[in-house]
Amino acid sequence: MKRASILATFLLPAALAAASGRLIPVSTLNTMLLLEADSVSAPYILYYGPSVEGDLSQVSLSAPEGERIGAYPVFGNYPEGESALSLTMPDGNMTLELRPAGQPESAVNNDGNTLVSIPLADKHYPVAVTLNYLAYPKEDVIETWVDITNNGKKPVTLTRFESGMLPFRSTDAWLASLYGTWANEGRVNNERLTPGMKVIQNKDGVRNSHTAHAEVMISLDGKPSETSGRVIGAALLYGGNYRLRVNTDDHGRHQFFAGIHPEESAYRLMPGETFTTPRLALTFSDTGLGEASRNFHRWGRQYHVAHGTEVNPILLNSWEGVYFNIDEPKMAQMMQDIADMGGELFVMDDGWFGRRDDDSSSLGDWEVDTRKLPNGIKGLTDEARKRGVKFGIWVEPEMTNSNSELYRKHPDWVLKAANRDIVEGRGGTQLVLDLSNPQVQDFMFNMVDTLLANNPEIAYVKWDANAPVMQYGSQYLPADRQSELSIRFHRGFRSVMDRLREKHPDVIIQACASGGGRANYGVLDHFDEFWVSDNTDAFQRLGAQWGLSYFFPAVAMGSHISAVPNHTTFRVVPLKFRCDVAMTGRLGMEIQPRDMSQADRDFCKAAIEAYKGIRETVQLGDLYRLVSPFDNRGVVSLMYVNAPKDQAVYYWFRTNNDYSAPLVTRTPMQGLDPDAYYKVTELNAIDLKPLPYEGQVFSGKFLMDNGLEMRPNHDLEWGKKVDYCSRVLLLERQRLTPPYNEGSNCR
Ligand code: GLA
């Protein structure tokens, strides 16, 4: 939504080019990507790291000539190497030879970010390639992408089209990536890069982050650390099939490539047409993973998450509470209950349209089921208004069922290969609509647009997508464009979202895709948040939200309190622990409040009230990860600090109650102002007697040097004791003048 527009264009100052000997710096406040151009060949990437002070030729002189790595290697000469771009010319020639085709240009856009474009062209054929590098100074992020233009008279076929390539050198480089599956999203995998090719890919077609993720962290100085070592973060902004590759040789030279997955995706580039790759965002930190994540979070919130700089309402979603059994009285009751607990929004999930009593029918038949909702959506928005909460609704616009009016009317609108039977998914009948077809795009747009236009009080849409592409084939695309289906499907999706956002900029939209299948910056500019996982078990969420926090800010992660036994793991986690975990993200509820005791509802009410006091810090503040669930240390700990460092929230969860587990009961905090003084207040406290430091004041320096000792069990009456313990501490800057009794309450 906030894609930058370029205001002014100017050539790189001649003085700069001359003084630095054709060096092209792409600079942020603290980092620099340095390219070197020469008059006969395509540019090289010389350097990516901390800003270089003084004469840039230092970098050039320090890089032996044989080590110059082409910024965007193309297939052709020396084909044994890895390339970022390959194509077939109209005459069958499969080689490319790129040369400079003019001066690099630099332009500052109205957000103050600088785009450097380097025009190249084939030496013989009318194919032009522009390398783009957009620097976000304040966020220390550089986006890169490529425009490939066919200036000839006949089509050229693209067979590989990476967004970018980054070389790096390290004999002890580690790759952190996310993996998982349904109900197990966001797991972190760390591995040393060894000679050969490491590939991370997703070919689901729709839900591109359930399994692998299109983002990685590369630690250059050995095993990843949160606080030390050089780290390159990379995120591909693409909602479709992708492939990330790291090619490593036997001397610690690596090339990282990222782009649209080229398999079965040959693209015919027509005369005059430009193919623009998705963007690849890079960030660099020389103080470990934590800073790289915070860079992504700041950049994401500012530019690539819809309404990413605004706090979000606390909601109740009906799914785990009533599943498909919705009706007017139940919806009204849930609205009342969330309103009574201090919530601000109620979301009606699946089951409100067609004859949708289970998952085997009706997707595409977006008419209210008046058996369940005799007064329609209007009846519900009226009820919501009466109760002072906003209203949200679930849709799954890209899908249909073979058992639906839509499919009976338009069997040609679903993905299907010629002469093959349809392949059906969820409920035994789910089908994917063919988004490469403009008629289907219009149908989707009109459906959501009409729903929102007719019901202006809909404040929130949960946009789901519960199937992969199950059969490769378009009934719309001609024979010679079948291989473009994946690419055109995602263009279609983006085009629908562009149109919807143009007309409905303020609606909050959640990207759900069977849980966490749509956690990607290629869609989040249109979506406010993603649903992390259908697994709402608090333990599982500690891991999933931790992993996803490598790249995504808390404001983008739906994090809900749900029932026990949990509907996926059947684990029984005490309500306090569930609330504390949910309060590390974008708080909501996913439960039937009527099934809760009054005491539990009261607890949630107080937790919601407390969350309102920290919501801005959690959703928009800086995250510091302290003890990882993936290190199995029996404890998980993290904290958020707001930008002025006035408020911080510290979380500590005990995840192992085995007496043999050495507990990390004290962790130095991070991110505070060392010179400030902070008052400590425990939130969601349940202990009979307060923590020894309750209400006490500590210096930021003391807290960052020492931390606070956690009482590892809840001090409860006998019979009420539980085998779980969690703490949420609010730290508030005190305006009073020191000295304080520093640390006197700590061991
Ligand atoms: C998917 C989502 C759930 C819920 C159901 C409804 O599984 O992930 O949250 O919305 O669909 O059918």
Coordinates of C-alpha atoms and ligand atoms in Angstrom, one line a residue, residues 182 319 324 349-350 356 394 426 462 464 466 512-515 531 534 590, ligand 1:
W182 CA 0.1 -26.8 9.7
W319 CA -13.9 -19.9 15.4
F324 CA -19.6 -23.5 12.2
D349 CA -15.6 -16.6 11.5
D350 CA -16.6 -19.3 9.0
R356 CA -21.9 -23.8 5.2
W394 CA -14.5 -14.1 7.7
R426 CA -10.5 -29.5 2.3
K462 CA -10.3 -12.2 8.1
D464 CA -8.6 -17.0 4.6
N466 CA -7.3 -23.0 2.9
C512 CA -5.0 -16.2 7.3
A513 CA -4.1 -19.3 5.2
S514 CA -4.8 -22.5 7.2
G515 CA -3.1 -20.6 10.1
W531 CA -2.8 -15.5 11.8
D534 CA -4.3 -22.6 14.0
E590 CA -10.4 -17.3 20.4
Ligands
GLA1 C1 -8.8 -22.0 8.7 C2 -8.3 -20.9 9.6 C3 -9.1 -21.0 10.9 C4 -10.6 -20.8 10.6 C5 -11.0 -21.9 9.6 C6 -12.5 -21.6 9.2 O1 -8.5 -23.3 9.2 O2 -7.0 -21.1 9.8 O3 -8.7 -20.0 11.8 O4 -10.9 -19.5 10.1 O5 -10.2 -21.9 8.5 O6 -12.9 -22.6 8.3

